[in-house]
Coordinates of C-alpha atoms and ligand atoms in Angstrom, one line a residue:
M51 CA -74.2 -2.5 200.5
S52 CA -74.5 -1.1 197.3
M53 CA -77.7 1.1 197.2
I54 CA -78.2 0.9 193.2
A55 CA -77.7 -3.1 193.4
A56 CA -80.3 -3.4 196.3
F57 CA -82.5 -0.8 194.0
Y58 CA -82.6 -3.6 191.1
S59 CA -83.5 -6.2 193.0
N60 CA -87.0 -7.7 192.5
K61 CA -87.1 -5.2 189.5
S62 CA -88.6 -6.2 186.0
V63 CA -86.4 -4.4 183.8
L64 CA -87.0 -4.0 179.7
I65 CA -84.1 -3.8 177.4
T66 CA -84.0 -3.0 173.9
G67 CA -81.1 -3.7 171.7
A68 CA -80.2 -6.3 174.5
T69 CA -78.3 -8.4 171.6
G70 CA -75.9 -5.4 170.6
F71 CA -72.9 -4.3 171.7
L72 CA -73.8 -2.2 174.8
G73 CA -77.0 -4.0 175.7
K74 CA -75.0 -7.0 176.2
V75 CA -72.6 -5.4 178.8
L76 CA -75.6 -3.5 180.4
M77 CA -77.6 -7.2 181.0
E78 CA -74.3 -8.7 182.4
K79 CA -73.7 -6.0 184.8
L80 CA -77.3 -6.0 186.0
F81 CA -77.2 -9.7 186.6
R82 CA -73.9 -9.6 188.2
T83 CA -74.4 -6.8 190.5
S84 CA -78.1 -7.4 191.2
P85 CA -78.5 -11.1 191.2
H86 CA -81.7 -10.9 192.9
L87 CA -83.2 -9.0 190.1
K88 CA -86.6 -10.4 189.0
V89 CA -86.8 -10.7 185.4
I90 CA -85.1 -8.8 182.4
Y91 CA -87.2 -8.7 179.2
I92 CA -85.4 -8.2 176.0
L93 CA -87.1 -7.5 172.9
V94 CA -85.1 -9.7 170.1
R95 CA -85.7 -10.3 166.6
P96 CA -84.9 -13.6 164.9
K97 CA -81.9 -13.0 162.8
S98 CA -79.4 -15.0 160.7
G99 CA -81.7 -18.1 160.6
Q100 CA -81.3 -18.4 164.5
T101 CA -84.3 -18.6 166.7
L102 CA -84.7 -16.0 169.9
Q103 CA -83.6 -18.9 172.1
E104 CA -80.7 -19.7 170.2
R105 CA -79.5 -16.3 170.1
V106 CA -79.9 -15.9 173.9
F107 CA -78.1 -19.3 174.4
Q108 CA -75.5 -17.9 172.3
I109 CA -75.2 -14.5 174.4
L110 CA -75.2 -16.6 177.8
N111 CA -72.6 -18.8 176.6
S112 CA -70.3 -16.2 175.6
K113 CA -67.1 -15.3 177.4
L114 CA -68.8 -12.3 178.5
F115 CA -71.1 -14.2 180.8
E116 CA -68.7 -16.6 182.4
K117 CA -68.5 -14.6 185.4
V118 CA -72.3 -13.9 185.9
K119 CA -73.2 -17.7 185.9
E120 CA -71.0 -17.7 189.2
V121 CA -73.0 -15.2 191.0
C122 CA -76.5 -15.7 189.4
P123 CA -76.5 -19.5 188.5
N124 CA -80.1 -19.5 187.1
V125 CA -79.4 -16.2 184.6
H126 CA -81.1 -18.1 182.0
E127 CA -84.3 -18.5 183.7
K128 CA -84.2 -14.4 184.4
I129 CA -83.7 -13.4 180.7
R130 CA -87.3 -13.6 178.9
P131 CA -86.6 -12.7 175.4
I132 CA -89.5 -11.4 173.9
S133 CA -90.3 -11.7 169.9
A134 CA -90.0 -8.5 168.5
D135 CA -89.3 -6.2 165.4
L136 CA -89.0 -2.3 166.3
N137 CA -89.8 -1.7 162.7
Q138 CA -93.1 -3.1 163.1
R139 CA -96.3 -1.7 164.3
D140 CA -96.7 -2.3 168.0
F141 CA -93.2 -4.0 167.3
A142 CA -95.1 -7.1 166.2
I143 CA -95.2 -8.1 169.9
S144 CA -97.8 -10.8 170.7
K145 CA -100.7 -9.9 172.6
E146 CA -99.7 -12.0 175.8
D147 CA -96.3 -10.7 175.7
M148 CA -97.5 -7.1 175.3
Q149 CA -99.9 -7.7 178.5
E150 CA -97.4 -8.8 180.3
L151 CA -94.8 -6.2 179.4
L152 CA -97.2 -3.7 180.1
S153 CA -98.4 -4.7 183.4
C154 CA -94.7 -5.9 184.7
T155 CA -92.1 -3.3 183.7
N156 CA -90.4 -1.3 186.0
I157 CA -87.4 0.4 184.3
I158 CA -86.7 0.8 180.6
F159 CA -83.5 1.1 178.9
H160 CA -84.1 1.9 175.3
C161 CA -80.6 0.8 173.6
A162 CA -81.7 -0.3 170.3
A163 CA -81.0 1.7 167.2
T164 CA -79.5 1.7 163.9
V165 CA -75.8 3.0 164.3
R166 CA -75.0 2.6 160.7
F167 CA -73.6 5.8 159.1
D168 CA -75.1 5.2 155.6
A169 CA -78.4 4.3 156.7
H170 CA -81.5 5.3 154.5
L171 CA -83.2 8.3 156.1
R172 CA -86.3 6.4 156.4
E173 CA -84.6 3.3 157.8
A174 CA -83.0 5.4 160.5
V175 CA -86.1 7.4 161.2
Q176 CA -88.2 4.3 161.5
L177 CA -85.6 2.8 164.0
N178 CA -84.3 5.6 166.0
V179 CA -87.4 7.9 165.9
I180 CA -90.4 5.9 165.1
A181 CA -89.7 3.2 167.5
T182 CA -88.4 5.5 170.3
Q183 CA -92.1 7.2 170.0
Q184 CA -93.8 4.2 170.0
L185 CA -92.1 2.5 172.8
L186 CA -92.7 5.9 174.9
L187 CA -96.2 5.2 174.1
M188 CA -96.0 1.8 175.2
A189 CA -94.2 3.1 178.6
S190 CA -97.3 5.6 179.4
Q191 CA -99.5 2.3 179.7
M192 CA -97.0 0.6 182.2
P193 CA -98.7 1.2 185.6
K194 CA -95.5 0.0 187.5
L195 CA -92.8 2.2 185.3
E196 CA -90.1 4.0 187.5
A197 CA -88.0 5.0 185.0
F198 CA -87.3 5.1 181.0
I199 CA -83.5 5.6 180.2
H200 CA -83.0 6.4 176.6
I201 CA -79.6 6.0 175.2
S202 CA -78.4 8.6 172.6
T203 CA -75.1 9.7 171.3
A204 CA -73.0 12.7 172.3
F205 CA -72.9 13.4 168.5
S206 CA -76.5 13.8 168.2
N207 CA -75.4 17.6 168.3
C208 CA -72.3 17.2 166.3
N209 CA -72.7 20.4 164.1
L210 CA -71.9 22.1 167.4
S211 CA -68.8 22.4 169.0
H212 CA -69.8 23.1 172.9
I213 CA -72.5 20.9 173.7
D214 CA -74.3 21.1 176.9
E215 CA -76.4 18.7 178.4
V216 CA -79.8 20.0 177.1
I217 CA -81.7 19.0 173.9
Y218 CA -80.9 21.3 171.0
P219 CA -84.2 21.3 168.6
C220 CA -83.8 20.4 164.9
P221 CA -85.2 22.8 162.4
V222 CA -87.8 20.3 161.3
E223 CA -90.2 18.8 164.0
P224 CA -89.7 15.1 164.3
R225 CA -93.7 14.7 163.9
K226 CA -93.4 16.4 160.5
I227 CA -90.4 13.9 159.5
I228 CA -92.2 11.0 160.7
D229 CA -95.6 12.2 158.7
S230 CA -93.5 12.7 155.3
M231 CA -91.6 9.2 155.5
E232 CA -95.2 7.8 155.1
W233 CA -96.2 9.3 151.7
L234 CA -92.6 10.4 150.4
D235 CA -90.9 7.8 148.0
D236 CA -87.3 6.7 148.3
S237 CA -86.1 9.2 145.5
I238 CA -87.4 12.2 147.0
I239 CA -86.4 11.2 150.5
D240 CA -83.1 10.8 148.9
E241 CA -83.0 14.2 147.4
I242 CA -84.1 16.0 150.6
T243 CA -81.9 14.2 152.9
P244 CA -78.7 16.4 152.6
K245 CA -81.1 19.3 153.1
L246 CA -82.5 18.0 156.3
I247 CA -79.2 16.4 158.0
G248 CA -77.6 20.0 157.1
D249 CA -74.2 20.3 158.6
R250 CA -74.5 16.9 160.3
P251 CA -72.3 14.2 158.6
N252 CA -74.9 11.4 158.4
T253 CA -78.5 10.2 159.0
Y254 CA -77.4 8.6 162.1
T255 CA -76.6 11.7 164.1
Y256 CA -79.5 13.5 162.8
T257 CA -82.0 10.7 163.5
K258 CA -80.5 10.3 167.2
A259 CA -81.1 14.2 167.5
L260 CA -84.7 13.7 166.3
G261 CA -85.2 10.9 168.9
E262 CA -84.0 12.8 171.7
M263 CA -86.6 15.5 170.7
V264 CA -89.4 12.9 170.6
V265 CA -88.4 12.0 174.1
Q266 CA -88.6 15.5 175.3
Q267 CA -92.1 16.1 173.5
E268 CA -93.8 12.9 174.2
S269 CA -92.7 11.4 177.5
G270 CA -95.7 13.0 179.2
N271 CA -95.5 12.4 182.9
L272 CA -92.9 9.7 182.6
N273 CA -89.7 9.9 184.6
V274 CA -87.3 10.0 181.6
A275 CA -83.4 10.5 181.3
I276 CA -81.2 10.5 178.2
V277 CA -77.5 9.2 178.2
R278 CA -75.3 10.1 175.5
P279 CA -72.1 8.4 175.2
S280 CA -69.5 9.4 172.6
I281 CA -67.3 6.8 170.8
V282 CA -68.0 3.4 172.6
G283 CA -64.7 1.2 173.0
A284 CA -64.0 -2.0 174.5
T285 CA -64.2 -2.7 178.5
W286 CA -62.1 -0.9 180.8
Q287 CA -62.5 -3.1 183.7
E288 CA -65.5 -5.2 183.9
P289 CA -66.2 -8.1 183.7
F290 CA -62.7 -8.0 182.3
P291 CA -60.4 -5.7 180.4
G292 CA -60.5 -5.5 176.6
W293 CA -63.7 -7.1 175.6
V294 CA -65.4 -6.0 172.4
D295 CA -67.4 -7.7 169.8
N296 CA -68.2 -5.7 166.9
L297 CA -66.2 -3.5 164.6
N298 CA -67.8 -0.2 165.2
G299 CA -65.7 2.8 166.4
P300 CA -62.1 2.2 166.4
S301 CA -62.3 -1.5 166.7
G302 CA -62.5 -2.1 162.8
L303 CA -59.7 0.3 162.2
I304 CA -57.5 -1.2 164.9
I305 CA -57.8 -4.5 162.9
A306 CA -57.0 -2.7 159.8
A307 CA -54.1 -1.3 161.0
G308 CA -52.9 -4.2 162.8
K309 CA -53.2 -6.7 159.8
G310 CA -51.5 -4.0 157.7
F311 CA -54.2 -2.9 155.5
L312 CA -54.7 0.6 156.8
R313 CA -51.2 2.6 156.2
S314 CA -52.7 6.3 156.5
I315 CA -55.6 8.2 157.5
K316 CA -56.7 11.9 157.8
A317 CA -56.8 12.9 161.0
T318 CA -56.1 15.9 163.3
P319 CA -53.5 14.2 165.6
M320 CA -54.1 16.9 168.3
A321 CA -58.1 16.5 168.4
V322 CA -59.4 15.1 171.3
A323 CA -60.3 11.3 170.9
D324 CA -63.5 11.0 173.1
L325 CA -63.6 7.5 173.4
I326 CA -65.4 6.2 176.4
P327 CA -65.4 2.4 177.4
V328 CA -68.6 0.5 177.3
D329 CA -68.3 -0.5 181.0
T330 CA -68.3 3.2 181.9
V331 CA -71.4 3.8 179.9
V332 CA -73.1 1.2 181.4
N333 CA -72.3 1.9 184.8
L334 CA -73.5 5.6 184.4
T335 CA -76.5 4.2 182.9
I336 CA -77.5 1.7 185.6
A337 CA -76.7 4.6 188.1
V338 CA -79.1 7.1 186.1
G339 CA -81.8 4.5 186.0
W340 CA -82.0 4.4 190.0
Y341 CA -81.2 8.0 190.3
T342 CA -84.1 8.8 188.1
A343 CA -86.4 6.1 189.7
V344 CA -85.7 7.4 193.0
H345 CA -85.2 11.2 193.0
R346 CA -87.7 11.6 190.1
P347 CA -86.0 14.7 188.7
K348 CA -88.5 17.3 187.5
S349 CA -87.2 17.7 184.1
T350 CA -85.5 15.2 181.7
L351 CA -81.7 15.2 182.8
I352 CA -79.3 14.5 180.2
Y353 CA -75.9 12.5 181.0
H354 CA -72.9 13.0 178.8
S355 CA -70.7 9.8 179.0
T356 CA -67.6 11.2 177.8
S357 CA -64.1 11.2 178.5
G358 CA -62.5 14.7 176.7
N359 CA -63.1 17.2 179.2
L360 CA -61.9 15.3 182.4
N361 CA -59.2 13.0 181.1
P362 CA -58.4 14.2 177.2
C363 CA -56.4 11.9 174.9
N364 CA -55.7 12.8 171.6
W365 CA -55.7 10.8 168.4
Y366 CA -52.0 10.9 168.1
K367 CA -51.3 9.5 171.4
M368 CA -53.9 7.0 170.8
G369 CA -52.6 6.0 167.5
L370 CA -48.9 5.6 168.6
Q371 CA -50.4 3.2 171.4
V372 CA -52.3 1.2 169.2
L373 CA -49.1 0.7 167.0
A374 CA -46.8 0.3 169.9
T375 CA -49.3 -2.4 171.3
I376 CA -49.6 -4.2 167.6
E377 CA -45.9 -4.2 167.5
K378 CA -45.4 -6.3 170.9
I379 CA -48.4 -8.5 170.1
P380 CA -49.2 -8.8 166.4
F381 CA -52.2 -10.3 164.7
E382 CA -51.7 -13.3 162.6
S383 CA -51.6 -13.5 159.0
A384 CA -50.7 -9.6 158.1
F385 CA -51.1 -8.7 154.7
R386 CA -48.3 -5.7 155.0
R387 CA -46.1 -5.0 158.0
P388 CA -48.2 -2.6 160.4
N389 CA -47.0 0.8 159.8
A390 CA -50.0 3.6 159.5
D391 CA -49.5 7.1 159.7
F392 CA -52.0 10.2 160.0
T393 CA -52.2 12.6 156.9
T394 CA -53.5 15.9 157.4
N395 CA -54.5 17.4 154.0
N396 CA -56.2 15.8 150.9
F397 CA -53.7 16.0 148.7
T398 CA -51.4 13.6 150.8
T399 CA -54.5 11.5 151.8
Q400 CA -55.2 11.1 148.2
Y401 CA -51.5 10.5 147.3
W402 CA -51.2 7.7 150.0
N403 CA -54.3 6.2 149.1
A404 CA -52.9 5.6 145.8
V405 CA -49.5 4.5 146.7
S406 CA -50.1 2.5 150.0
H407 CA -53.5 1.4 149.6
R408 CA -54.7 0.5 146.0
A409 CA -51.4 0.0 144.3
P410 CA -50.2 -2.9 146.8
A411 CA -53.9 -4.2 146.3
I412 CA -53.7 -4.3 142.6
I413 CA -50.0 -5.9 142.9
Y414 CA -51.6 -8.6 145.3
D415 CA -54.4 -9.2 143.0
F416 CA -52.1 -9.5 140.0
Y417 CA -50.2 -12.1 142.1
L418 CA -53.7 -13.9 142.8
R419 CA -54.6 -14.0 139.4
L420 CA -50.9 -15.4 138.3
T421 CA -51.5 -18.3 140.8
G422 CA -55.1 -19.1 139.5
R423 CA -56.8 -17.4 142.2
K424 CA -59.8 -14.9 142.5
P425 CA -58.7 -11.4 142.7
R426 CA -60.1 -9.7 146.2
M427 CA -57.8 -7.0 147.8
L428 CA -58.7 -4.1 145.7
K429 CA -62.5 -4.5 146.5
L430 CA -61.9 -5.1 150.0
M431 CA -59.5 -2.0 150.2
N432 CA -62.2 -0.1 148.4
R433 CA -64.7 -1.0 150.9
L434 CA -62.0 -0.1 153.8
L435 CA -61.6 3.6 152.0
R436 CA -65.3 3.8 152.0
T437 CA -65.4 3.1 155.7
I438 CA -62.6 5.3 156.6
S439 CA -64.3 8.2 154.8
M440 CA -67.4 7.8 157.0
L441 CA -65.1 8.1 159.8
E442 CA -62.9 10.7 159.3
Y443 CA -65.4 13.7 160.2
F444 CA -65.0 11.9 163.7
I445 CA -61.2 12.1 164.0
N446 CA -60.7 15.6 162.3
H447 CA -63.2 17.4 164.7
S448 CA -63.0 18.4 168.2
W449 CA -65.9 18.6 170.7
E450 CA -66.6 20.1 174.0
W451 CA -69.2 18.1 176.1
S452 CA -70.1 19.6 179.5
T453 CA -70.6 16.8 182.3
N454 CA -72.1 18.5 185.1
N455 CA -75.1 16.2 185.6
T456 CA -72.9 13.3 185.3
E457 CA -70.1 14.9 187.8
M458 CA -73.5 15.7 190.0
L459 CA -74.8 11.8 189.9
L460 CA -71.2 10.6 190.9
S461 CA -71.3 12.8 193.8
E462 CA -74.8 11.5 194.8
L463 CA -73.4 7.9 194.9
S464 CA -72.3 6.3 198.1
P465 CA -68.5 5.4 198.3
E466 CA -69.5 1.7 197.8
D467 CA -71.9 2.6 194.7
Q468 CA -68.8 4.8 193.1
R469 CA -66.9 1.6 193.4
V470 CA -69.4 -0.7 192.1
F471 CA -70.6 1.3 189.4
N472 CA -67.7 3.3 188.6
F473 CA -68.1 6.0 185.9
D474 CA -65.3 8.3 186.9
V475 CA -63.2 8.5 183.4
R476 CA -60.5 10.6 185.6
Q477 CA -59.0 7.2 186.8
L478 CA -58.7 5.9 183.3
N479 CA -55.0 5.3 182.5
W480 CA -55.3 5.6 178.7
L481 CA -52.1 3.9 177.7
E482 CA -52.9 0.7 179.6
Y483 CA -56.5 1.0 178.2
I484 CA -55.5 1.2 174.8
E485 CA -53.2 -1.8 175.1
N486 CA -55.9 -3.9 176.6
Y487 CA -58.4 -2.7 173.8
V488 CA -55.8 -3.9 171.3
L489 CA -55.3 -7.2 173.2
G490 CA -59.2 -7.6 173.2
V491 CA -59.6 -7.0 169.5
K492 CA -57.0 -10.0 169.1
K493 CA -58.9 -12.1 171.4
Y494 CA -62.2 -11.5 171.1
L495 CA -62.8 -10.4 167.7
L496 CA -60.2 -11.9 165.6
K497 CA -60.4 -14.8 168.1
E498 CA -56.3 -15.2 167.7
D499 CA -54.7 -17.4 169.9
L500 CA -51.7 -15.5 172.2
A501 CA -49.8 -18.7 171.4
G502 CA -49.6 -17.9 167.9
I503 CA -47.8 -14.9 168.6
P504 CA -44.2 -15.9 167.7
K505 CA -45.5 -17.2 164.5
A506 CA -47.0 -13.9 163.8
K507 CA -43.5 -12.4 164.7
Q508 CA -42.0 -14.6 162.1
H509 CA -44.5 -13.8 159.4
L510 CA -43.9 -10.1 159.8
K511 CA -40.1 -10.8 159.3
R512 CA -41.0 -12.5 156.0
L513 CA -43.0 -9.3 154.9
R514 CA -40.2 -7.0 156.2
N515 CA -37.7 -9.0 153.7
I516 CA -40.3 -9.1 150.7
H517 CA -40.8 -5.4 151.4
Y518 CA -37.0 -4.8 151.3
L519 CA -36.7 -7.2 148.2
F520 CA -39.6 -5.6 146.4
N521 CA -38.3 -1.9 146.9
T522 CA -34.7 -3.0 146.0
A523 CA -36.0 -4.6 142.8
L524 CA -37.9 -1.6 142.1
F525 CA -35.2 0.7 142.5
L526 CA -33.0 -1.2 140.2
I527 CA -35.5 -1.2 137.6
V528 CA -36.2 2.1 137.5
W529 CA -32.5 3.1 137.6
R530 CA -31.9 0.7 134.8
L531 CA -34.5 2.2 132.7
L532 CA -33.3 5.8 133.7
I533 CA -29.8 5.0 132.7
A534 CA -30.8 3.4 129.3
R535 CA -32.6 6.6 128.6
S536 CA -31.3 9.7 130.1
Q537 CA -27.7 10.8 129.5
M538 CA -27.9 13.1 132.7
A539 CA -28.7 9.7 134.6
R540 CA -25.8 8.0 133.1
N541 CA -23.5 10.9 134.1
I542 CA -24.5 10.7 137.7
W543 CA -24.2 7.0 137.6
F544 CA -20.7 7.4 136.4
F545 CA -20.0 10.0 139.0
I546 CA -21.3 8.0 142.0
V547 CA -19.5 4.6 140.6
S548 CA -16.2 6.5 140.3
F549 CA -16.7 8.1 143.7
C550 CA -17.2 5.1 145.4
Y551 CA -14.1 3.7 143.6
K552 CA -11.9 6.5 144.7
F553 CA -13.3 6.0 148.3
I554 CA -12.2 2.7 148.5
S555 CA -9.2 3.1 147.0
Y556 CA -8.3 6.0 149.5
F557 CA -9.2 3.6 152.3
R558 CA -7.4 0.9 151.0
A559 CA -4.0 3.2 150.6
S560 CA -4.4 5.0 154.3
S561 CA -4.8 1.4 155.9
T562 CA -1.7 0.0 154.0
L563 CA 0.3 3.0 154.9
K564 CA -0.5 2.6 158.8
V565 CA 1.0 -0.9 158.6
Ligands
LIG1468 C1 -45.4 9.1 163.5 C2 -46.2 8.3 164.2 C3 -47.6 8.8 163.8 C4 -48.6 7.7 164.6 C5 -50.0 7.7 164.2 C6 -50.4 6.5 164.0 C7 -51.8 6.3 163.3 C8 -51.8 4.8 163.2 C9 -53.5 4.8 162.9 C10 -53.8 3.4 163.8 C11 -55.2 2.9 163.7 C12 -55.7 3.1 165.2 C13 -57.0 3.6 165.1 C14 -57.3 4.3 166.1 C15 -57.8 5.8 165.5 C16 -58.9 5.7 164.7 C17 -60.1 5.6 165.4 C18 -61.1 6.5 164.7 C19 -62.6 6.0 165.0 C20 -63.9 7.1 164.6 C21 -64.8 6.6 165.1 C22 -65.8 7.3 164.8 C23 -67.3 6.8 165.5 C24 -68.1 7.9 165.7 C25 -69.0 7.9 166.6 C26 -70.5 8.1 166.9 C27 -70.9 7.3 167.8 C28 -72.2 6.8 167.6 O1 -72.9 7.2 168.2 S1 -72.4 5.3 166.9 C29 -71.8 4.0 166.8 C30 -70.6 3.8 165.7 N1 -71.3 3.6 164.6 C31 -70.3 3.1 164.0 O2 -69.0 2.8 164.1 C32 -70.9 2.5 162.4 C33 -69.6 2.8 161.3 N2 -70.1 1.6 160.4 C34 -71.1 1.8 159.6 O3 -72.0 2.9 159.4 C35 -70.8 0.5 158.3 O4 -70.3 -0.6 158.9 C36 -70.3 1.3 157.4 C37 -71.2 2.4 156.4 C38 -69.0 2.1 157.6 C39 -69.8 0.1 156.2 O5 -70.8 -0.4 155.7 P1 -70.8 -1.9 154.4 O6 -72.2 -1.7 153.7 O7 -69.7 -1.6 153.7 O8 -70.9 -3.1 155.2 P2 -70.6 -3.5 156.6 O9 -71.1 -5.0 156.5 O10 -71.0 -2.9 157.8 O11 -69.0 -3.5 156.6 C40 -68.3 -3.8 155.4 C41 -66.9 -4.1 155.6 O12 -66.2 -2.7 156.6 C42 -65.8 -3.4 157.6 N3 -66.1 -2.6 158.5 C43 -67.0 -2.1 159.2 N4 -67.2 -1.2 160.1 C44 -65.6 -0.9 160.3 C45 -65.0 -0.1 161.0 N5 -65.6 0.6 161.8 N6 -63.4 -0.1 160.7 C46 -63.0 -1.0 159.7 N7 -63.6 -1.7 159.3 C47 -64.9 -1.9 159.1 C48 -66.3 -4.7 157.9 O13 -65.8 -5.6 158.4 C49 -66.4 -5.1 156.5 O14 -65.5 -5.7 156.0 P3 -65.3 -6.8 154.7 O15 -66.5 -7.8 155.3 O16 -64.0 -7.4 154.9 O17 -65.8 -6.1 153.5
NDP1469 N1 -71.3 2.2 169.7 C1 -71.0 3.4 169.9 O1 -70.2 3.7 169.5 C2 -71.9 4.3 170.6 C3 -73.6 3.8 170.5 N2 -74.3 4.6 171.0 C4 -75.9 4.4 170.9 O2 -75.9 3.3 172.0 C5 -76.9 2.3 171.8 C6 -76.4 1.0 171.5 O3 -75.4 0.9 170.5 P1 -74.6 -0.5 170.3 O4 -75.0 -1.6 171.3 O5 -73.3 0.1 170.0 O6 -75.3 -0.6 168.9 P2 -75.6 -2.4 168.3 O7 -75.6 -2.4 166.6 O8 -74.4 -3.3 168.7 O9 -76.7 -2.8 168.7 C7 -77.9 -2.2 168.2 C8 -79.0 -3.0 168.7 O10 -80.5 -2.7 168.3 C9 -80.9 -4.0 167.7 N3 -81.9 -3.8 166.8 C10 -81.7 -2.9 165.6 N4 -82.6 -2.9 164.8 C11 -83.9 -3.7 165.4 C12 -85.1 -3.9 165.2 N5 -85.4 -3.6 164.2 N6 -85.8 -4.5 166.1 C13 -85.1 -5.1 167.3 N7 -83.9 -4.9 167.9 C14 -83.3 -3.9 166.6 C15 -79.9 -4.8 167.4 O11 -80.8 -6.1 167.4 P3 -80.0 -7.3 166.4 O12 -79.1 -7.8 167.2 O13 -81.2 -8.2 165.8 O14 -79.4 -6.5 165.2 C16 -79.1 -4.7 168.4 O15 -79.5 -5.6 169.7 C17 -77.5 2.8 170.4 O16 -78.7 3.7 170.9 C18 -76.3 3.7 170.0 O17 -77.2 4.9 169.3 C19 -73.9 5.9 171.3 C20 -73.0 6.3 171.4 C21 -71.8 5.6 170.7

């Protein structure tokens, strides 16, 4: 019997960010392994014209939750959505709901965050720092609370190259930043943002670091732990391999490469690609919840959920495997044949951006105009290039994360728990994982049917022919122009033609002699 699963039986769990990528997998695993769990409260905001109930209904009816329903048929009764907006004071939670949360919650998993790299500092501070502070305040009023687990990111200290499982202070105290957000206007915030974030690449990593400081400073007597995942990718094993439902991290780039939009990207091929499957992160998080509640460590423990130091894979190997899989199982309606490569300096990156990204987009837009349609490819390509420019930092640096606490926790688990809540990345086979990831992107993100693969292959053949035809036509046009204008080009042309003629004549003569 799994000790961890038994621990969660009859517990009331509160999850923020349960509608997000990680939150959904966390909820699914909790229900599947602890079907006797009492209730999971989830803080949800109405969104995209959907009510809370509609959002929960959509999640429960998704492919991700198919297995749960077999072990926990009344799962819908055990989810209690609470209307909340983490950007509002007291999260805009009603008095009755707040009362229930305060009196019943046993474990909190705080996953909600803005993960956008271009978030305005005010927005990022509000969600990643102030909301964390407010949640800690709420937690301090929960008499039954056993553990508060905060999800941060391994990149919160990406300004360092070796990162230990400790909290590194930022130069300006989070409280000062929070106070200043109240009276500074947006234009001043814009001005001071680069100074505040310093050598971090964006407001996301900076505010996640501030969030950790808030957890350290304002957790009082609470049992707190922090989990720091690196780049979270599709599921490795559970509930099934390759599940993914958003474009973050590598997923969007896999689509861009598979559809033939992405042809080159600046990367350090031998740098460690620190990807971590979402189910591995979730297993660790659940184990951390158990350990923190049962063993009550004296200080706040930080757990790195990373792969690099135990089972490293580099971007080159990953990129190659993405391309190899795309060749086997191509995506439908590709714009061009998938054929991406890494560039290693700014000059070649700019060159390939012009030649391989913008030029084909301009030509395609010209074709759209000619056929009476609205041009859109250049706009799309520029957005892709903007996205790539924001991700580039993470594929051109390498980090070393120590994983002592994570390894210690693994050794504390019973063999059964190590199996049920497996977070040992040494067992991960990267090639198999990436293949399943690409397949998952095709099935769950692009919603493409595998029956369409022959048609997709046919389409790629057509694109290859168009490519050859286009290149031949281009060559002939350029050559013709050159011949018309340059004596030297004409001389070279006559030389090649006469050489070919002589070569053919020689073969003809020698074959006649043999006869
Ligand atoms: C000889 C052989 C050589 C072999 C080499 C072969 C090379 C082959 C290459 C093949 C490619 C393979 C891919 C693998 C390698 C590269 C992986 C690199 C991944 C690096 C990831 C770094 C992550 C860092 C980690 C930090 C971890 C965290 O803690 S946080 C979680 C991560 N957060 C994010 O990822 C958020 C990032 N996104 C954003 O901040 C925003 O989306 C944005 C600012 C980038 C864009 O915002 P915008 O306002 O424009 O709008 P939005 O609606 O969000 O999206 C706009 C359009 O962009 C598309 N989109 C969004 N995200 C991505 C994405 N990650 N990749 C691609 N496209 C993306 C989105 O669909 C929109 O498209 P349109 O609607 O069509 O405009
Ligand atoms: N994905 C990754 O690669 C990594 C993620 N992490 C961390 O993991 C955690 C989860 O990330 P992930 O699941 O990928 O992110 P998602 O963007 O998928 O999910 C974010 C969640 O936060 C919720 N949220 C955002 N704003 C509010 C708000 N104002 N009120 C209520 N809820 C809100 C979202 O709700 P809604 O659905 O309504 O938008 C959503 O449920 C984050 O803390 C992130 O920093 C760490 C490392 C890597």
